Coordinates of C-alpha atoms in Angstrom, one line a residue:
M1 CA 20.7 6.4 -16.6
K2 CA 21.7 2.8 -17.1
K3 CA 19.9 1.2 -19.9
P4 CA 17.8 -1.8 -19.0
E5 CA 18.2 -4.9 -21.1
R6 CA 15.2 -6.1 -23.0
R7 CA 15.1 -9.3 -21.1
L8 CA 15.5 -10.2 -17.4
P9 CA 18.4 -12.4 -16.4
E10 CA 17.9 -16.1 -17.0
H11 CA 17.6 -18.7 -14.2
T12 CA 17.0 -16.3 -11.4
G13 CA 14.1 -14.8 -9.5
M14 CA 13.6 -12.5 -6.6
V15 CA 11.2 -11.6 -3.8
V16 CA 11.2 -8.4 -1.7
A17 CA 8.8 -7.5 1.1
P18 CA 8.8 -5.8 4.5
Q19 CA 8.6 -9.1 6.5
P20 CA 11.5 -11.6 6.4
E21 CA 9.3 -14.6 7.1
A22 CA 7.2 -13.7 4.1
V23 CA 10.2 -13.2 1.8
E24 CA 11.6 -16.6 2.7
A25 CA 8.2 -18.3 2.0
G26 CA 7.9 -16.6 -1.4
A27 CA 11.5 -17.4 -2.3
E28 CA 10.9 -21.1 -1.5
V29 CA 8.0 -21.1 -3.9
L30 CA 10.3 -19.9 -6.7
R31 CA 12.8 -22.5 -5.8
R32 CA 10.2 -25.2 -6.2
G33 CA 9.4 -24.0 -9.7
G34 CA 6.4 -21.7 -9.0
N35 CA 6.1 -18.4 -10.8
A36 CA 6.1 -14.9 -9.6
V37 CA 2.3 -14.9 -9.0
D38 CA 2.5 -18.0 -6.9
A39 CA 5.3 -16.4 -4.9
A40 CA 3.4 -13.2 -4.4
I41 CA 0.3 -15.1 -3.2
C42 CA 2.4 -17.2 -0.7
T43 CA 4.2 -14.1 0.5
A44 CA 1.0 -12.1 1.0
L45 CA -0.6 -14.9 3.0
V46 CA 2.4 -15.0 5.3
Q47 CA 2.3 -11.2 5.6
G48 CA -1.3 -11.5 6.8
V49 CA -0.1 -13.8 9.7
V50 CA 3.0 -11.8 10.8
D51 CA 1.7 -8.2 10.3
P52 CA -1.9 -8.6 11.7
L53 CA -2.5 -4.8 11.9
M54 CA -1.3 -4.1 8.4
C55 CA -2.9 -6.7 6.1
G56 CA -4.6 -10.0 5.8
I57 CA -7.5 -11.8 4.2
G58 CA -9.9 -9.3 5.8
G59 CA -8.4 -6.4 3.8
F60 CA -8.2 -5.0 0.3
G61 CA -5.5 -4.2 -2.3
I62 CA -4.3 -4.0 -5.8
M63 CA -2.0 -6.3 -7.7
Q64 CA -0.3 -5.7 -11.1
V65 CA 1.1 -8.6 -13.1
H66 CA 3.2 -8.5 -16.2
D67 CA 2.3 -11.4 -18.5
P68 CA 5.2 -12.3 -20.8
V69 CA 2.9 -14.4 -23.0
T70 CA 0.8 -11.4 -24.0
G71 CA 3.4 -8.8 -23.2
S72 CA 0.8 -6.8 -21.4
P73 CA 0.4 -6.0 -17.7
V74 CA -3.0 -6.6 -16.0
V75 CA -4.3 -5.1 -12.8
F76 CA -6.3 -7.2 -10.3
E77 CA -8.2 -4.7 -8.2
G78 CA -9.9 -5.8 -5.0
M79 CA -10.6 -2.5 -3.2
G80 CA -13.2 -2.9 -0.5
T81 CA -16.7 -1.6 -1.1
C82 CA -19.2 0.0 1.3
P83 CA -21.8 -2.6 2.5
S84 CA -25.2 -2.4 0.8
A85 CA -26.8 -1.1 4.0
A86 CA -24.4 1.8 4.2
H87 CA -25.8 5.3 3.5
E88 CA -24.2 8.7 3.3
A89 CA -25.9 10.1 6.5
M90 CA -25.1 7.1 8.8
W91 CA -22.6 9.2 10.8
R92 CA -24.0 12.7 10.0
D93 CA -24.9 13.4 13.6
K94 CA -21.8 11.8 15.1
I95 CA -19.0 13.7 13.2
L96 CA -16.4 15.2 15.6
G97 CA -14.0 16.5 12.9
E98 CA -11.0 15.5 10.8
T99 CA -7.9 13.9 12.2
T100 CA -5.1 16.4 12.7
D101 CA -2.8 14.7 10.1
G102 CA -5.6 14.4 7.5
F103 CA -5.6 10.5 7.6
G104 CA -9.3 10.1 8.2
F105 CA -12.3 11.5 9.9
I106 CA -13.3 11.4 13.6
V107 CA -16.8 10.2 14.6
E108 CA -18.1 9.4 18.1
D109 CA -16.7 6.2 19.7
F110 CA -14.4 5.6 16.7
A111 CA -17.3 3.9 15.0
N112 CA -16.0 4.4 11.5
E113 CA -12.6 3.0 12.1
A114 CA -12.9 0.4 14.9
G115 CA -15.4 -2.4 15.6
A116 CA -17.9 -4.2 13.4
L117 CA -19.6 -1.1 11.9
S118 CA -16.3 0.0 10.4
V119 CA -15.9 -3.0 8.1
Q120 CA -16.0 -2.8 4.3
T121 CA -16.5 -5.8 2.0
P122 CA -12.9 -7.2 1.8
G123 CA -11.2 -7.9 -1.5
T124 CA -7.7 -9.2 -0.8
L125 CA -8.6 -12.9 -1.0
R126 CA -10.5 -12.3 -4.3
I127 CA -7.3 -10.8 -5.8
L128 CA -5.4 -14.0 -4.8
I129 CA -8.1 -16.3 -6.2
D130 CA -8.4 -14.4 -9.5
S131 CA -4.7 -14.0 -10.1
H132 CA -4.0 -17.7 -9.3
R133 CA -6.8 -18.8 -11.6
R134 CA -5.3 -16.8 -14.4
F135 CA -1.6 -17.2 -13.8
G136 CA -0.8 -19.6 -11.0
T137 CA 1.2 -22.8 -11.7
L138 CA 1.5 -24.5 -8.3
P139 CA -1.6 -25.9 -6.6
W140 CA -3.5 -23.4 -4.6
A141 CA -3.3 -25.3 -1.4
E142 CA 0.5 -25.5 -1.5
L143 CA 0.7 -21.8 -1.4
F144 CA -1.0 -21.7 2.0
A145 CA 1.3 -24.2 3.7
P146 CA 3.9 -21.6 5.1
A147 CA 1.2 -19.3 6.4
I148 CA -0.6 -22.1 8.1
E149 CA 2.6 -23.5 9.7
I150 CA 3.7 -20.0 11.0
A151 CA 0.2 -19.2 12.3
R152 CA 0.2 -22.5 14.3
S153 CA 3.8 -22.7 15.4
G154 CA 4.2 -19.0 16.0
W155 CA 6.2 -16.0 14.9
L156 CA 8.5 -13.5 16.7
V157 CA 7.3 -9.9 17.3
R158 CA 9.7 -7.7 15.2
P159 CA 10.7 -4.1 15.9
H160 CA 8.3 -2.5 13.3
T161 CA 5.4 -4.7 14.4
Y162 CA 5.9 -3.7 18.0
T163 CA 6.2 0.0 17.0
V164 CA 2.7 -0.3 15.4
F165 CA 1.4 -1.9 18.6
I166 CA 2.5 1.0 20.8
Q167 CA 2.5 4.1 18.7
D168 CA 0.4 7.0 19.7
E169 CA -2.5 7.5 17.3
R170 CA -4.7 9.4 19.8
K171 CA -2.8 12.5 19.2
Y172 CA -4.2 12.6 15.7
G173 CA -7.7 11.7 16.8
R174 CA -7.6 7.9 16.0
M175 CA -7.8 5.0 18.3
N176 CA -4.4 3.5 19.1
Y177 CA -3.8 0.4 17.0
G178 CA -2.6 -1.5 20.0
D179 CA -5.9 -0.8 21.7
K180 CA -7.7 -2.4 18.8
L181 CA -5.9 -5.7 19.6
G182 CA -8.1 -5.9 22.7
L183 CA -11.5 -5.1 21.2
T184 CA -12.5 -8.8 20.9
P185 CA -12.0 -11.7 23.2
D186 CA -10.0 -13.5 20.5
G187 CA -7.8 -10.4 20.0
R188 CA -7.0 -10.3 23.7
R189 CA -6.2 -14.0 23.8
I190 CA -4.0 -14.0 20.6
Y191 CA -2.1 -10.8 20.9
L192 CA -2.0 -9.7 24.6
H193 CA -0.7 -11.0 27.9
D194 CA -3.1 -12.0 30.6
D195 CA -2.6 -8.6 32.2
G196 CA -3.6 -6.8 29.0
S197 CA 0.0 -5.7 28.1
Y198 CA 1.4 -6.1 24.6
K199 CA 3.6 -8.8 23.4
R200 CA 7.1 -7.3 23.1
I201 CA 10.0 -7.7 20.6
G202 CA 11.2 -11.2 20.6
E203 CA 8.1 -12.8 22.1
W204 CA 6.1 -15.4 20.3
I205 CA 2.6 -15.0 18.9
R206 CA 0.6 -18.2 18.0
N207 CA -2.7 -18.1 16.2
P208 CA -4.2 -21.6 15.7
D209 CA -7.6 -20.2 14.8
L210 CA -6.0 -18.5 11.8
A211 CA -4.2 -21.7 10.9
N212 CA -7.6 -23.5 10.9
T213 CA -9.2 -20.8 8.8
L214 CA -6.4 -20.8 6.2
E215 CA -6.6 -24.6 6.0
S216 CA -10.3 -24.4 5.1
L217 CA -9.6 -21.8 2.4
A218 CA -6.7 -23.9 1.1
D219 CA -9.2 -26.8 0.8
D220 CA -12.1 -25.0 -0.8
G221 CA -10.1 -22.7 -3.3
G222 CA -10.9 -19.6 -1.2
E223 CA -14.5 -19.4 -2.2
G224 CA -15.8 -20.3 1.2
F225 CA -14.7 -16.8 2.3
Y226 CA -17.4 -15.3 0.1
T227 CA -20.1 -17.9 -0.3
G228 CA -19.6 -20.8 2.2
A229 CA -19.9 -21.5 5.9
L230 CA -17.0 -19.1 6.7
A231 CA -18.8 -16.2 4.9
A232 CA -21.9 -16.9 6.9
R233 CA -19.9 -17.0 10.1
I234 CA -18.1 -13.7 9.3
A235 CA -21.3 -11.8 8.5
D236 CA -23.3 -13.2 11.4
D237 CA -20.7 -12.2 14.0
I238 CA -20.3 -8.7 12.4
Q239 CA -24.1 -8.2 12.5
R240 CA -24.4 -9.5 16.1
N241 CA -21.9 -6.9 17.1
G242 CA -23.6 -4.0 15.4
G243 CA -22.1 -4.1 11.9
I244 CA -23.9 -4.1 8.6
L245 CA -21.8 -6.3 6.3
S246 CA -24.2 -9.0 5.1
P247 CA -23.8 -12.5 3.5
D248 CA -25.1 -10.9 0.3
D249 CA -22.3 -8.3 0.4
L250 CA -19.7 -11.1 0.5
R251 CA -21.4 -13.2 -2.1
D252 CA -21.8 -10.4 -4.6
F253 CA -18.4 -8.9 -4.2
A254 CA -16.4 -9.2 -7.5
G255 CA -12.8 -8.3 -8.1
R256 CA -11.9 -6.5 -11.3
S257 CA -9.3 -7.3 -13.9
T258 CA -8.3 -4.1 -15.7
T259 CA -5.7 -2.5 -18.0
P260 CA -3.3 -0.4 -16.1
L261 CA -2.8 3.3 -16.7
R262 CA 0.3 3.8 -18.8
A263 CA 2.4 7.0 -18.9
E264 CA 5.8 7.8 -20.3
Y265 CA 8.7 9.3 -18.4
R266 CA 11.9 10.1 -20.4
G267 CA 11.1 7.3 -22.8
I268 CA 10.3 4.7 -20.1
C269 CA 6.8 3.3 -19.7
V270 CA 5.3 3.7 -16.2
S271 CA 2.6 1.1 -15.8
A272 CA 0.4 1.8 -12.7
P273 CA -3.2 1.2 -11.5
A274 CA -5.8 3.7 -12.7
A275 CA -8.4 5.1 -10.2
P276 CA -9.4 4.1 -7.7
G277 CA -5.8 3.2 -7.4
G278 CA -3.0 5.8 -7.1
G279 CA -1.3 5.6 -10.5
T280 CA -2.7 8.9 -11.7
L281 CA -1.0 10.8 -8.9
V282 CA 2.4 9.1 -9.6
A283 CA 2.1 9.7 -13.3
Q284 CA 1.1 13.3 -12.8
I285 CA 4.1 14.0 -10.6
L286 CA 6.4 12.5 -13.2
S287 CA 4.7 14.3 -16.1
I288 CA 5.6 17.6 -14.4
L289 CA 9.2 16.5 -13.5
E290 CA 9.8 15.6 -17.1
H291 CA 9.9 19.4 -18.0
F292 CA 12.9 19.8 -15.7
D293 CA 16.4 18.6 -16.2
I294 CA 16.5 16.7 -12.9
A295 CA 19.8 15.0 -13.5
E296 CA 21.5 18.4 -13.8
L297 CA 20.5 19.3 -10.3
Q298 CA 22.3 18.0 -7.2
H299 CA 20.3 15.2 -5.7
N300 CA 18.2 16.5 -2.8
S301 CA 19.6 20.0 -3.3
A302 CA 17.2 22.9 -2.4
A303 CA 16.4 23.4 -6.1
H304 CA 15.7 19.7 -6.6
I305 CA 13.5 19.5 -3.5
A306 CA 11.6 22.6 -4.4
V307 CA 10.7 21.1 -7.8
L308 CA 9.7 17.8 -6.3
A309 CA 7.5 19.5 -3.6
E310 CA 5.6 21.7 -6.1
A311 CA 5.0 18.8 -8.4
M312 CA 3.7 16.7 -5.4
K313 CA 1.4 19.5 -4.3
V314 CA -0.2 20.0 -7.7
A315 CA -0.8 16.2 -8.0
L316 CA -2.1 15.8 -4.5
R317 CA -4.4 18.9 -4.8
D318 CA -5.9 17.5 -8.1
K319 CA -6.3 14.0 -6.6
E320 CA -8.2 15.3 -3.6
N321 CA -10.5 17.5 -5.6
L322 CA -11.1 15.5 -8.7
V323 CA -10.2 11.8 -8.4
G324 CA -12.4 9.1 -7.0
D325 CA -14.2 5.9 -7.8
P326 CA -14.8 6.1 -11.5
D327 CA -18.2 4.3 -11.0
F328 CA -19.4 7.4 -9.1
T329 CA -17.1 10.2 -10.3
A330 CA -16.0 11.3 -13.8
D331 CA -12.6 10.0 -14.9
V332 CA -10.3 13.0 -15.2
S333 CA -7.0 11.2 -15.7
G334 CA -6.8 12.2 -19.4
E335 CA -7.0 15.8 -18.4
L336 CA -4.6 15.6 -15.5
L337 CA -2.0 13.7 -17.6
S338 CA -2.3 15.7 -20.8
P339 CA 1.0 17.1 -22.1
D340 CA -0.5 20.6 -22.2
Y341 CA -1.5 20.6 -18.5
A342 CA 1.9 19.2 -17.5
R343 CA 3.6 21.9 -19.6
R344 CA 1.5 24.7 -18.1
T345 CA 2.0 23.4 -14.6
A346 CA 5.8 23.1 -15.0
A347 CA 6.0 26.6 -16.5
A348 CA 4.1 28.0 -13.5
I349 CA 6.6 26.3 -11.2
Q350 CA 9.6 27.6 -13.2
S351 CA 8.2 31.1 -13.0
G352 CA 8.2 30.9 -9.2
Q353 CA 4.5 30.2 -8.5
R354 CA 3.7 28.0 -5.6
V355 CA 0.6 25.8 -5.0
A356 CA -1.2 26.8 -1.8
I357 CA -2.7 23.8 0.1
D358 CA -3.9 24.0 3.7
R359 CA -3.7 20.2 4.1
I360 CA -4.4 17.2 2.0
G361 CA -6.8 14.8 3.8
A362 CA -5.4 11.5 2.8
H363 CA -8.0 9.5 4.7
E364 CA -5.9 6.4 4.7
S365 CA -3.8 4.4 7.1
P366 CA 0.0 4.5 6.6
H367 CA 0.0 0.8 7.8
T368 CA -0.1 -1.1 4.6
T369 CA 2.3 -3.6 3.1
H370 CA 3.8 -4.5 -0.3
V371 CA 5.4 -7.4 -2.1
S372 CA 7.3 -7.5 -5.4
T373 CA 8.3 -10.7 -7.2
V374 CA 10.1 -11.7 -10.4
D375 CA 10.6 -15.2 -11.9
P376 CA 12.9 -16.5 -14.6
Q377 CA 10.1 -16.7 -17.2
G378 CA 9.6 -12.9 -17.1
V379 CA 6.5 -12.8 -14.9
M380 CA 6.7 -9.7 -12.7
V381 CA 4.3 -8.8 -9.9
S382 CA 3.8 -5.7 -7.8
F383 CA 1.2 -6.1 -5.0
T384 CA 0.1 -3.7 -2.3
H385 CA -2.5 -4.7 0.3
T386 CA -3.8 -3.4 3.6
L387 CA -6.5 -3.4 6.3
G388 CA -6.8 0.4 5.9
N389 CA -7.3 1.6 9.5
P390 CA -7.5 -1.9 11.0
S391 CA -10.9 -2.4 12.7
G392 CA -9.6 -4.6 15.5
F393 CA -12.7 -6.8 14.9
I394 CA -11.8 -10.5 14.7
P395 CA -14.8 -12.7 13.8
A396 CA -15.1 -15.2 16.6
G397 CA -12.9 -18.3 16.1
T398 CA -11.4 -17.2 12.7
G399 CA -8.1 -15.6 13.9
F400 CA -8.0 -12.8 11.3
M401 CA -8.8 -9.1 11.7
M402 CA -11.2 -7.3 9.4
N403 CA -10.4 -4.0 7.7
G404 CA -11.7 -0.7 9.1
G405 CA -12.2 0.7 5.6
M406 CA -15.3 2.8 6.3
S407 CA -13.0 5.4 8.0
T408 CA -11.7 6.2 4.5
F409 CA -15.0 7.8 3.5
D410 CA -16.2 11.3 4.2
P411 CA -19.0 11.0 6.8
R412 CA -20.4 14.3 5.6
P413 CA -23.2 13.9 3.0
G414 CA -22.9 15.4 -0.4
K415 CA -19.1 15.2 -0.7
P416 CA -17.2 13.6 -3.6
N417 CA -16.1 10.7 -1.3
S418 CA -19.3 10.5 0.8
I419 CA -20.5 7.0 1.8
A420 CA -22.6 5.1 -0.8
P421 CA -23.5 1.4 -1.1
G422 CA -21.0 -0.4 -3.2
K423 CA -18.6 2.5 -3.4
R424 CA -14.9 2.1 -3.5
R425 CA -12.6 4.7 -1.9
Y426 CA -9.7 6.2 -3.9
S427 CA -6.5 4.7 -2.6
S428 CA -2.9 6.0 -2.9
M429 CA -1.7 2.4 -3.4
S430 CA 0.3 2.3 -6.6
P431 CA 1.9 -1.1 -7.4
T432 CA 4.0 -0.1 -10.4
L433 CA 6.1 -1.6 -13.2
L434 CA 8.7 0.2 -15.3
M435 CA 9.1 -1.0 -18.9
S436 CA 11.5 -0.5 -21.7
Q437 CA 10.8 -1.6 -25.3
G438 CA 7.8 -3.6 -24.0
Q439 CA 9.8 -5.5 -21.4
P440 CA 9.5 -4.8 -17.6
F441 CA 12.8 -4.0 -15.8
A442 CA 11.5 -2.8 -12.4
T443 CA 8.7 -3.5 -10.0
L444 CA 8.0 -1.3 -7.0
G445 CA 5.4 -0.1 -4.6
A446 CA 5.0 1.0 -1.0
P447 CA 2.8 1.3 2.1
G448 CA 2.4 4.7 3.5
A449 CA -1.0 6.4 2.9
S450 CA -0.7 9.8 1.1
W451 CA 3.1 9.4 1.1
I452 CA 2.9 6.4 -1.3
G453 CA 2.6 8.4 -4.5
P454 CA 5.3 10.9 -3.7
A455 CA 7.6 8.2 -2.5
V456 CA 7.1 5.9 -5.5
A457 CA 7.5 8.8 -7.9
Q458 CA 10.8 9.8 -6.2
V459 CA 12.1 6.2 -6.4
I460 CA 11.2 6.1 -10.1
S461 CA 13.1 9.3 -10.6
N462 CA 16.0 7.9 -8.7
I463 CA 16.1 4.9 -11.0
I464 CA 15.5 6.8 -14.3
D465 CA 17.1 10.2 -13.7
W466 CA 20.0 9.1 -11.5
G467 CA 20.6 5.5 -12.6
M468 CA 20.2 4.1 -9.1
E469 CA 19.7 0.4 -8.6
A470 CA 16.9 -0.8 -6.3
Q471 CA 18.5 -0.6 -2.8
E472 CA 20.1 2.8 -3.4
A473 CA 16.9 4.1 -5.0
V474 CA 14.7 3.1 -2.0
S475 CA 17.3 4.1 0.6
A476 CA 18.0 7.6 -0.7
P477 CA 16.6 10.4 1.6
R478 CA 13.1 11.3 0.6
I479 CA 10.8 14.4 1.0
V480 CA 7.0 14.8 0.8
A481 CA 4.8 17.8 0.4
T482 CA 1.2 17.1 1.4
S483 CA 0.6 20.6 2.6
N484 CA 2.3 24.0 2.3
A485 CA 5.1 22.6 4.3
I486 CA 7.9 20.3 3.0
D487 CA 8.6 17.3 5.2
V488 CA 12.2 16.1 4.9
S489 CA 14.0 13.0 6.1
N490 CA 16.6 13.5 8.8
R491 CA 19.4 12.8 6.4
V492 CA 18.6 15.7 4.2
P493 CA 21.4 18.2 5.0
R494 CA 20.4 21.0 7.4
S495 CA 22.1 23.5 5.0
V496 CA 19.6 22.5 2.4
Q497 CA 16.8 23.1 4.9
R498 CA 18.1 26.5 5.7
E499 CA 18.3 27.4 2.0
L500 CA 14.6 26.3 1.5
E501 CA 13.5 28.3 4.5
K502 CA 15.4 31.3 3.2
D503 CA 13.4 30.9 0.0
G504 CA 10.1 31.0 2.1
Y505 CA 9.3 27.4 2.6
E506 CA 8.2 25.9 5.9
V507 CA 10.4 22.8 6.4
R508 CA 9.5 20.1 8.9
R509 CA 12.3 17.7 9.7
S510 CA 11.4 14.1 10.5
P511 CA 13.4 12.5 13.3
L512 CA 13.7 9.4 11.2
S513 CA 16.7 8.7 9.0
Y514 CA 14.5 6.7 6.6
A515 CA 11.0 8.2 6.3
F516 CA 7.9 8.6 4.2
A517 CA 6.4 5.4 3.0
G518 CA 8.3 2.1 2.8
V519 CA 9.2 1.5 -0.8
H520 CA 10.3 -2.0 -1.9
A521 CA 11.6 -2.6 -5.4
I522 CA 13.4 -4.9 -7.8
T523 CA 15.4 -3.7 -10.8
G524 CA 16.9 -5.6 -13.6
F525 CA 19.9 -3.8 -15.1
D526 CA 22.7 -5.2 -17.2
G527 CA 21.4 -8.7 -16.9
E528 CA 21.2 -8.8 -13.1
L529 CA 18.4 -8.5 -10.6
R530 CA 18.8 -6.2 -7.7
G531 CA 16.3 -6.0 -4.8
G532 CA 15.7 -3.0 -2.4
A533 CA 13.9 -3.2 0.9
D534 CA 13.3 0.1 2.6
P535 CA 15.4 0.2 5.8
Q536 CA 12.6 1.7 7.9
R537 CA 10.8 -1.7 7.8
D538 CA 12.0 -5.1 8.8
G539 CA 12.2 -6.8 5.4
M540 CA 14.7 -7.9 2.9
A541 CA 15.2 -9.0 -0.7
Q542 CA 16.1 -12.5 -1.6
G543 CA 17.3 -13.7 -5.0
V544 CA 16.8 -17.4 -5.9
T545 CA 17.7 -19.8 -8.7
P546 CA 15.0 -22.5 -9.1
G547 CA 16.0 -25.9 -7.9
R548 CA 18.8 -24.5 -5.7

């Protein structure tokens, strides 16, 4: 592979995200002299305006920041928590089954994923507050200005946004996301035509209520969301509509600042969030791959795909059975990432053994978003945030949608991820940094539910094993194995599919040329930053020089 320099290029920065408006806003922050954390905050706020079913201040997420002063990354974790009034039997008599794709459970009337009862305590804004207090350089209120302006003046519906509006989720057992836009009077007014039809590609959406909410949060430092008049308004409207989130849940919510999980892959440090984040899964896939000479295989050959698939299946099986909120479940990352376990697992794969999995229940939404930023001072940020399965519930007059995070919990009592007050659900979100000789040279992450870990691991392998820069690494055809079958992108050669099938694998071909999570990345090789935006989304990378 190409060897990363110990330092990033001077006098340059970069922002990459799936939404062009958000990238432009973050890049302008860097031009004005803000750092990568400032840019990530500004980008995330705009993302919440222009991708209302994916993310926003009513959601949750994980941010990783490399601090060049200490030389150590830190993770800001704001995963939502079950409200204090939640209990594991609250839907025991309403369970209808599991969604057919494994991304959640079905209860009567979609109560766990849509409407007021589906809402967890949100943590995204707490991440923004905490990261800005520790690292921010520009005034807090300035970072809100682009999001406020776009919410008030409007934004154009993009292809991917419209795809989310209209896609068929009922076939899996979930409510269609577009239907959630009309669950509240405010949702119908903001996002739908008078006849109830969706806004189409190229039409404008304006949200003055959200602009007013963001203005209030810009003025009060964001704390009003958790302790002020806005918090009371949120909780009151949720409870009046049958939900259980209380003012105390908002007041008592605390984000966490933690040390990331660190693993080594071919001499490169992989820094990723520990549980309940998805770093363990990414690191476990890589720990198995390290026992194979990947670079000697043809990229996306049958042999290469078979190794990837078996490593993914092992890690996904272990995640589903063993990994959860460490406040409630024993931390098994040391066991899963031990050299001996990786060696034994790799030996089993080499001998021809295959992992048998009926299906991994991811219990997450693929509709999440990500932002990566870098600044000239060496601050590097990777931030993934989401609404989970969006609830469709917009507290009256606020303009923002709340998460539907309760759908991520098993409604059956007595299970590892059953509902419990204050409990955080395991997430596949894995905002990751790659480091060489103590210095970061890549930031990456992705939306995509259970596909996140396999996709991020593949892109890391593309960078380290194959020497790819960011755009090539995120654009290369991907595969995922979240069951006994191997799902392949439509650009994987059909001859390779036939070879895998001849070897006994079931192979499912996606109709998409670019499939399986939407990885966005920045790499710094040979003194030059390169950005990569996954082509399946609408985003881009933008490099900047401060002051220009």
